[in-house]
Coordinates of C-alpha atoms in Angstrom, one line a residue:
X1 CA 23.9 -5.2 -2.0
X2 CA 25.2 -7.8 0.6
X3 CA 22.5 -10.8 1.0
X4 CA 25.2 -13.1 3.2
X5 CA 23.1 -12.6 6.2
X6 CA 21.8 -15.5 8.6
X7 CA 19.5 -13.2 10.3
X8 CA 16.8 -11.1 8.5
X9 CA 16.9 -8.8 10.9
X10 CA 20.4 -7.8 9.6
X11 CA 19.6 -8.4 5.9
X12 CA 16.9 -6.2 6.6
X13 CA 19.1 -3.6 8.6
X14 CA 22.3 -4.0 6.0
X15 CA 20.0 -3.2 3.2
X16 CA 18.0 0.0 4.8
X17 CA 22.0 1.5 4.4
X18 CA 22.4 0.5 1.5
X19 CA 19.2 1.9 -0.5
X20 CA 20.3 5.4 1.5
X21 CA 23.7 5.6 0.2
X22 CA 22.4 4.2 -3.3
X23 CA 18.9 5.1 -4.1
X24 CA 18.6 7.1 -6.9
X25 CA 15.5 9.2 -5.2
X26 CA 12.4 10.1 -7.7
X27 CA 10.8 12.7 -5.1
X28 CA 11.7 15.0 -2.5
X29 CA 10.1 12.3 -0.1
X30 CA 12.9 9.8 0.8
X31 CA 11.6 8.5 3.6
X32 CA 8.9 7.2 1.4
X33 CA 10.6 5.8 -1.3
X34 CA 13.3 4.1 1.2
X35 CA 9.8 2.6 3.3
X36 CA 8.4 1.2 -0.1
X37 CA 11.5 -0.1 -1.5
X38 CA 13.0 -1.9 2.0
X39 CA 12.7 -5.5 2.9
X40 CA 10.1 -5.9 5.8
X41 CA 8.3 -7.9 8.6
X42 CA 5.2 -8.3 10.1
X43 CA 4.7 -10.2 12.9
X44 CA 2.0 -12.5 13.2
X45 CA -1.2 -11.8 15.1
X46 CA -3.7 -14.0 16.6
X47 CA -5.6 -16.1 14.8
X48 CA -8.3 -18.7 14.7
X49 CA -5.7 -21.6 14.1
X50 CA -3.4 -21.5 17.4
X51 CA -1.4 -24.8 16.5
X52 CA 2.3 -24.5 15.1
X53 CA 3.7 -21.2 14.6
X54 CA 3.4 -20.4 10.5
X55 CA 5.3 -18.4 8.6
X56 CA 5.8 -16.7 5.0
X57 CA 8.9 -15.4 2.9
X58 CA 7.5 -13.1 0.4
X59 CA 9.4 -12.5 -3.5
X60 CA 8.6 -9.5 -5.8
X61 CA 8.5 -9.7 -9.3
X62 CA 11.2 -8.1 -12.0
X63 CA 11.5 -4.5 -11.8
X64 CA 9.3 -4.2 -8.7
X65 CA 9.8 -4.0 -4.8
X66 CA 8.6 -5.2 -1.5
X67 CA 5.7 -2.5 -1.5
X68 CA 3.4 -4.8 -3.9
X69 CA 2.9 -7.5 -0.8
X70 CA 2.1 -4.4 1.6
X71 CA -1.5 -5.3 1.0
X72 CA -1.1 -8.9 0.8
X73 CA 1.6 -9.2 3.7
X74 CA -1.1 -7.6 6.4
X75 CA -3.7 -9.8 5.5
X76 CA -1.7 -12.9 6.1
X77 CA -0.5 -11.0 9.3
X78 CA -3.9 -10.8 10.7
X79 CA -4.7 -14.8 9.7
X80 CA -1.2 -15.8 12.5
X81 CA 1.6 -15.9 9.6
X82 CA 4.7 -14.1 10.6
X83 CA 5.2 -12.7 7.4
X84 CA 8.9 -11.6 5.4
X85 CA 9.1 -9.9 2.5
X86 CA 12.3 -9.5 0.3
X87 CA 14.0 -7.1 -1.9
X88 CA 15.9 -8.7 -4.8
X89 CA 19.3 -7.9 -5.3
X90 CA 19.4 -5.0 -8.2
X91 CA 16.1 -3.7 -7.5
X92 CA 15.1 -0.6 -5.4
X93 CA 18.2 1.5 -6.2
X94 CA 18.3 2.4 -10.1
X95 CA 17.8 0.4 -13.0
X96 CA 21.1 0.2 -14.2
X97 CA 21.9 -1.9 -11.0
X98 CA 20.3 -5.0 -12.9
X99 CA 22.9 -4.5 -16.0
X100 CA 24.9 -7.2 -14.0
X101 CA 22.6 -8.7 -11.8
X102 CA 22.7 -12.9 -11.9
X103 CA 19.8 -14.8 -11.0
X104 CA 21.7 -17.4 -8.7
X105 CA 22.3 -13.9 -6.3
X106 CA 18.3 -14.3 -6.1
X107 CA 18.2 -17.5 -5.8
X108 CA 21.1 -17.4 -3.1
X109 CA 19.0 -14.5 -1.4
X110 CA 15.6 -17.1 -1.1
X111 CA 17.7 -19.9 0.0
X112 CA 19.0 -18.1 2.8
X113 CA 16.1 -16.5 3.8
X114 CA 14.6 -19.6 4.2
X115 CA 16.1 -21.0 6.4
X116 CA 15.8 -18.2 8.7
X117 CA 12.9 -18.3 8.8
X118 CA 12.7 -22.3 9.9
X119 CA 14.8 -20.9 12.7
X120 CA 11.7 -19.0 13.8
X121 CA 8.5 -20.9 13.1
X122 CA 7.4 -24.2 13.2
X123 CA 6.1 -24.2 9.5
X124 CA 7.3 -22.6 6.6
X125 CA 5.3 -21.4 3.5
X126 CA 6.6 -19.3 0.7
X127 CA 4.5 -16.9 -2.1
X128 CA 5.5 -14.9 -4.9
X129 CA 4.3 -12.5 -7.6
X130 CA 5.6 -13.4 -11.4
X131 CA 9.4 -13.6 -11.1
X132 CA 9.5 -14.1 -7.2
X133 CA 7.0 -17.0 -8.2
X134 CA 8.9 -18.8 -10.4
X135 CA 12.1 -18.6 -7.5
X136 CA 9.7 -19.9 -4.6
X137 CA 8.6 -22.8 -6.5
X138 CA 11.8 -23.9 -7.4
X139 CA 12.5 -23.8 -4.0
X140 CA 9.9 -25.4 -2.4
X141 CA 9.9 -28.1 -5.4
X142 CA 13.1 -28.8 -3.6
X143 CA 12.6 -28.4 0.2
X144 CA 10.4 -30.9 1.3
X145 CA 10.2 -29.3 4.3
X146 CA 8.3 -26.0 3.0
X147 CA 4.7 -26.6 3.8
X148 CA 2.5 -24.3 0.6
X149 CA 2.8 -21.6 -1.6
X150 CA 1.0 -18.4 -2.6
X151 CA 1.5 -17.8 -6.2
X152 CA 0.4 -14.2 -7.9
X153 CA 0.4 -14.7 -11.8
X154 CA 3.4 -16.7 -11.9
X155 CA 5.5 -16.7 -14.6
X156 CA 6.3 -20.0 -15.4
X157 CA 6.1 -19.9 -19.0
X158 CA 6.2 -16.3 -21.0
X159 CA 3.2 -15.3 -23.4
X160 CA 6.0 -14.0 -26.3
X161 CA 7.5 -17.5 -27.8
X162 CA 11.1 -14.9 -27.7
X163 CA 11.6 -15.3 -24.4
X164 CA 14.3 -18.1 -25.1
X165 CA 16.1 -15.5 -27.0
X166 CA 16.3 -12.7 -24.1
X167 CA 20.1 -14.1 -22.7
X168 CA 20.9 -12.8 -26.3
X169 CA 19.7 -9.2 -25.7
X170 CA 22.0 -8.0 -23.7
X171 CA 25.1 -8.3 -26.1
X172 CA 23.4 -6.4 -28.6
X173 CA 21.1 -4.0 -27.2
X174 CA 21.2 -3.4 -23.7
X175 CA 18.5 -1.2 -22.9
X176 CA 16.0 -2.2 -25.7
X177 CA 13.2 -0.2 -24.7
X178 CA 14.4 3.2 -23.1
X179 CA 13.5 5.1 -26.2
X180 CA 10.4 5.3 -25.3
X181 CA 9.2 9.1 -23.8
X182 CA 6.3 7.5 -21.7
X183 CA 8.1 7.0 -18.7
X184 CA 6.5 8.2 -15.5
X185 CA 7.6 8.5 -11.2
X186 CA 6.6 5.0 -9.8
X187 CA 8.5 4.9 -6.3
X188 CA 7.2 1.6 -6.4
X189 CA 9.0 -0.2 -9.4
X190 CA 12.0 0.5 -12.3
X191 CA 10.7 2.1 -15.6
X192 CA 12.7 1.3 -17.5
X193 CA 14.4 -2.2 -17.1
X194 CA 17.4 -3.4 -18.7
X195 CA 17.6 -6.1 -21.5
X196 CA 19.8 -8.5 -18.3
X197 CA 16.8 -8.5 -16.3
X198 CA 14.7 -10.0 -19.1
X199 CA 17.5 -12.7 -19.6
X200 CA 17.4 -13.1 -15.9
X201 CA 14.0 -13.5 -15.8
X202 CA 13.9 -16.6 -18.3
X203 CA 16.7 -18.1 -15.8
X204 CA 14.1 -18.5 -13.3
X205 CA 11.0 -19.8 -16.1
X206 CA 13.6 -22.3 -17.5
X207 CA 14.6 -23.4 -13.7
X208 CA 10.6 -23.9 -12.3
X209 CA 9.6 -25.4 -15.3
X210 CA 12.8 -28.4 -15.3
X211 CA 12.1 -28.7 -11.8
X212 CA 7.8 -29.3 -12.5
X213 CA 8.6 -31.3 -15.7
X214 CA 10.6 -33.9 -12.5
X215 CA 8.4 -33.7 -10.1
X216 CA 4.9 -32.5 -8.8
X217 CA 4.3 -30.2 -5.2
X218 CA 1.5 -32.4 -2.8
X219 CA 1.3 -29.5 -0.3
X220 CA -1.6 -26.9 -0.7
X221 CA -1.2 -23.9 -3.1
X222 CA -3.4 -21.1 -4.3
X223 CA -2.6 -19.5 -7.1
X224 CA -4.2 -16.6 -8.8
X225 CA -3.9 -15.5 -12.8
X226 CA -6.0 -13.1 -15.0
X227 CA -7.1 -14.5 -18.4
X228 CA -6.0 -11.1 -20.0
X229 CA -2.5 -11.1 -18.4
X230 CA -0.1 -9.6 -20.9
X231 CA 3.2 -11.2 -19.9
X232 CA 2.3 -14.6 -18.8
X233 CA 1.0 -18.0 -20.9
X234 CA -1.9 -17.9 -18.5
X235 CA -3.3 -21.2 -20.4
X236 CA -0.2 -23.4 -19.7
X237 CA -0.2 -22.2 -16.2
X238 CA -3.2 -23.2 -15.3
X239 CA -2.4 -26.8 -17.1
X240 CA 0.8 -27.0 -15.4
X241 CA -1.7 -26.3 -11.5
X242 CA -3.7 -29.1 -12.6
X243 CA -0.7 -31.7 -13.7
X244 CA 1.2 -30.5 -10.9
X245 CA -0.3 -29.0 -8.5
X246 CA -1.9 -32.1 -7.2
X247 CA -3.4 -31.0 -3.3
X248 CA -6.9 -31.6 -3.0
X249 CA -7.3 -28.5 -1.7
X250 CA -5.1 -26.5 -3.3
X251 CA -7.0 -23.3 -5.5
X252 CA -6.6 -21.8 -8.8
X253 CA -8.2 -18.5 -8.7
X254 CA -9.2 -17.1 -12.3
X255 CA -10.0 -13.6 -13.5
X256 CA -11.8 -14.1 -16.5
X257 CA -14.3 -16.4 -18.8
X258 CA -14.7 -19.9 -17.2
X259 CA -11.8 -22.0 -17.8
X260 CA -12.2 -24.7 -20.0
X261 CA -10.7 -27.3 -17.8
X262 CA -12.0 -30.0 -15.7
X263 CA -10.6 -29.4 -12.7
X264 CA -13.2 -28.6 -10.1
X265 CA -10.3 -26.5 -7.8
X266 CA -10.1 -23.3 -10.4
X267 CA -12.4 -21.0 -9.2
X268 CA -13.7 -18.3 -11.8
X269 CA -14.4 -14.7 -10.8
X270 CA -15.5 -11.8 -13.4
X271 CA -12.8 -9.8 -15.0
X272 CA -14.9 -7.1 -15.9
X273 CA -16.3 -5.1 -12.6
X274 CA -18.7 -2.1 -14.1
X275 CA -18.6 0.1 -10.6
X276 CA -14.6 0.6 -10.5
X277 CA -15.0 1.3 -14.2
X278 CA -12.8 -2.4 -14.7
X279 CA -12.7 -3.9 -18.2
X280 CA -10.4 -6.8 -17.5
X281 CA -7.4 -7.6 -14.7
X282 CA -3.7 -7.2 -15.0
X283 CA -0.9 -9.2 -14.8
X284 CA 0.0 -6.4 -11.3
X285 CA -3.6 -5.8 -10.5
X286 CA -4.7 -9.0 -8.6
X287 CA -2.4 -7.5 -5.8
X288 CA -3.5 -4.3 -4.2
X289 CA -6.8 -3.7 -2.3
X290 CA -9.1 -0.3 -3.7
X291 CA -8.2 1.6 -1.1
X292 CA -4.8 1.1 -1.6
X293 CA -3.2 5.0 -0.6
X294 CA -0.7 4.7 -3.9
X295 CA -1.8 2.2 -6.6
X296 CA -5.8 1.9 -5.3
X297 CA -8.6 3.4 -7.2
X298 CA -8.8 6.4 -5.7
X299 CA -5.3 7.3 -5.6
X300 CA -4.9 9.4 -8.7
X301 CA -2.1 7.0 -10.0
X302 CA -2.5 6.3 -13.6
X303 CA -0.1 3.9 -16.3
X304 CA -1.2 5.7 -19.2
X305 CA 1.3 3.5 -20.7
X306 CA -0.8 0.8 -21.6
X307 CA -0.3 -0.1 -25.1
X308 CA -2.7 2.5 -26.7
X309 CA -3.2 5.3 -29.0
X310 CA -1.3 8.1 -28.8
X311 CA -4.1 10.2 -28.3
X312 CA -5.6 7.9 -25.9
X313 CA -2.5 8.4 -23.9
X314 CA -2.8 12.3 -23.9
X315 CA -6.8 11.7 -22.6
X316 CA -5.1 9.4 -19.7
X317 CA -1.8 11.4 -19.3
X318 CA -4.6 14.8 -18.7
X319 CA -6.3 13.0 -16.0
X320 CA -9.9 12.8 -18.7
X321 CA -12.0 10.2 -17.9
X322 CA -10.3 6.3 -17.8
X323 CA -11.3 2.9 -17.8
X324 CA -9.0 0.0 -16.3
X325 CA -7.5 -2.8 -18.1
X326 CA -4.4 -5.3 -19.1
X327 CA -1.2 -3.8 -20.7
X328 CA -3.1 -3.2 -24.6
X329 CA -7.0 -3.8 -23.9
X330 CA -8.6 -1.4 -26.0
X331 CA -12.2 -0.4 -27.0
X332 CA -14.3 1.6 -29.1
X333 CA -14.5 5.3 -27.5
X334 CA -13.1 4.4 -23.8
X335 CA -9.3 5.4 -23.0
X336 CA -7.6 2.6 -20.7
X337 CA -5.3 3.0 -17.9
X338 CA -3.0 -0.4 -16.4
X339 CA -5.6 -1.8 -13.3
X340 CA -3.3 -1.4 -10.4
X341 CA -6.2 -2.3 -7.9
X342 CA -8.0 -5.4 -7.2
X343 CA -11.6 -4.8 -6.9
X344 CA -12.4 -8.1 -6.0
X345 CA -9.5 -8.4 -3.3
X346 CA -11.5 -9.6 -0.2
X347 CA -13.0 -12.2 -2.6
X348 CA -9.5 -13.4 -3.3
X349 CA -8.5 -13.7 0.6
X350 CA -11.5 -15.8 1.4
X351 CA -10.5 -18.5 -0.9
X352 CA -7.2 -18.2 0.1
X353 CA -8.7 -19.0 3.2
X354 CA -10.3 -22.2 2.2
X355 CA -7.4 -23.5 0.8
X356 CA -4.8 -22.9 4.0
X357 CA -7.1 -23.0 7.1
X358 CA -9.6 -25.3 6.2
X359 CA -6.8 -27.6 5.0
X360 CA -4.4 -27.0 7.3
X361 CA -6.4 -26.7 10.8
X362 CA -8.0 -31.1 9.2

């Protein structure tokens, strides 16, 4: 995949091409699969703040694609941002495109991309979900220039201690976990991922977390974790928000039991949400409204991969009766598939508003 573009336009255009001629395709609908998969831009609508033209370069997270901002990237459409989201080189095609894949081509792909986008607006924000996170905070860490940033559980610091030891994977087991028969059709992300994306991935936790342990980021942020997420250290995140992170307005919002930190700008909201049958949130599922046609609640999709029983796999995988939870929440009599929906996502959006229009418009 070429990134050297100075224009997204033909970043976007180059890469369309290129997921047709090398897209493995999961369905018979390609047009689909090429739509979810393929960099894009909305422009930005009216909105209530009609100062300086605002906009925001959006970053997926390992394994995933552009399609898990298509919820999030119309929303900050209709609040005036002119809004860009990216597809990281390796992803979108097959998995064994990120057997070689280097961080610095994502970093390379961010850095130019910004600065695009300065060519088009007045102000530049950047957000990110886990990986993508981590590489917009880096950046903005070292752009003065870049004015806040929307962060979806970032993965600054891994839950597993063995994350240090992923650049050693790839030298003895390359694909360490595609012996498993649970793999399903999601257009929308790899299944499975190589041991060099994992490796990859600690690239860009070791990076964010030199560049915090320098310096701190004054300009607004809000930030958004679940207390159950299975792939982040959710309780050194939100340490690093409030050592860091130092905007007075800036807003950690947190799924889960009340955080026991005194900091009066993490906002709590319950984790478990009894009508959409909810038991606790994701590390994926703070992104997508309900209504969300492929991953919402009423879609049908199911990850009955979920760290469970076998047979409470079979009840999931034979569409019985499911609960929605975390990567390996389980309880007595109740079979649990991965939340891929955010219940509470017009919740989240209105303190996201507090945080960039209240602050911004002072």
């Amino acid at each position: 995949m070429n990134i050297e573009f100075k224009s997204f336009e033909a970043y976007q255009n180059a890469t369309v091409t290129w997921l047709n001629e090398n897209r493995v395709f999961l369905t018979k609908n390609k047009a689909k699969e090429i739509k979810f998969n393929a960099p894009f831009e909305l422009s930005a609508k009216p909105s209530l703040d009609q100062g300086k033209s605002r906009g925001i370069l959006l970053v997926h997270g390992l394994g995933d694609s552009p399609y898990y901002f298509s919820d999030v990237a119309q929303e900050l459409s209709e609040r005036g941002f002119l809004v860009r989201v990216l597809l990281l080189p390796g992803h979108g095609s097959r998995p064994g495109d990120l057997l070689s894949v280097s961080s610095k081509s994502w970093v390379r792909l961010v850095d130019i991309q910004i600065n695009a986008l300065k060519a088009q607006v007045d102000e530049v924000y950047l957000g990110g979900f886990s990986t993508g996170a981590n590489l917009v905070t880096t950046a903005a860490l070292m752009d003065d220039a870049i004015k806040g940033l929307v962060l979806f559980s970032p993965a600054f610091v891994a839950k597993t201690k063995l994350a240090r030891l992923s650049p050693l994977l790839p030298w003895y087991e390359p694909w360490l976990w595609i012996k498993s028969p649970r793999r399903m059709k999601n257009i929308t992300r790899y299944s499975p991922v190589p041991s060099n994306a994992f490796a990859q991935y600690y690239y860009t936790s070791r990076d964010v977390q030199a560049q915090l342990a320098m310096s701190q980021f004054s300009k607004p942020v809000f930030m958004v974790l679940s207390e159950a997420d299975s792939v982040v250290n959710v309780e050194e995140v939100a340490l690093l928000f409030k050592q860091k992170f130092t905007n007075k307005n800036s807003k950690l919002l947190w799924f889960g039991q009340s955080k026991n930190i005194d900091d009066n700008r993490i906002v709590n909201l319950p984790a478990k949400i009894l009508e959409y049958k909810v038991s606790n949130y994701s590390h994926m599922g703070v992104l997508f409204k309900p209504d969300n046609h492929y991953l919402g609640y009423s879609s049908g999709f199911r990850i009955c991969d979920n760290g469970q029983t076998d047979i409470a796999y079979r009840k999931c995988y034979n569409k019985g009766e499911v609960w929605y939870s975390a990567w390996g929440h389980q309880e007595h009599n109740k079979v649990h598939s991965r939340l891929t929906f955010n219940p509470q996502f017009d919740e989240m959006m209105a303190i996201f508003d507090t945080v960039f229009y209240q602050s911004s418009i002072k």
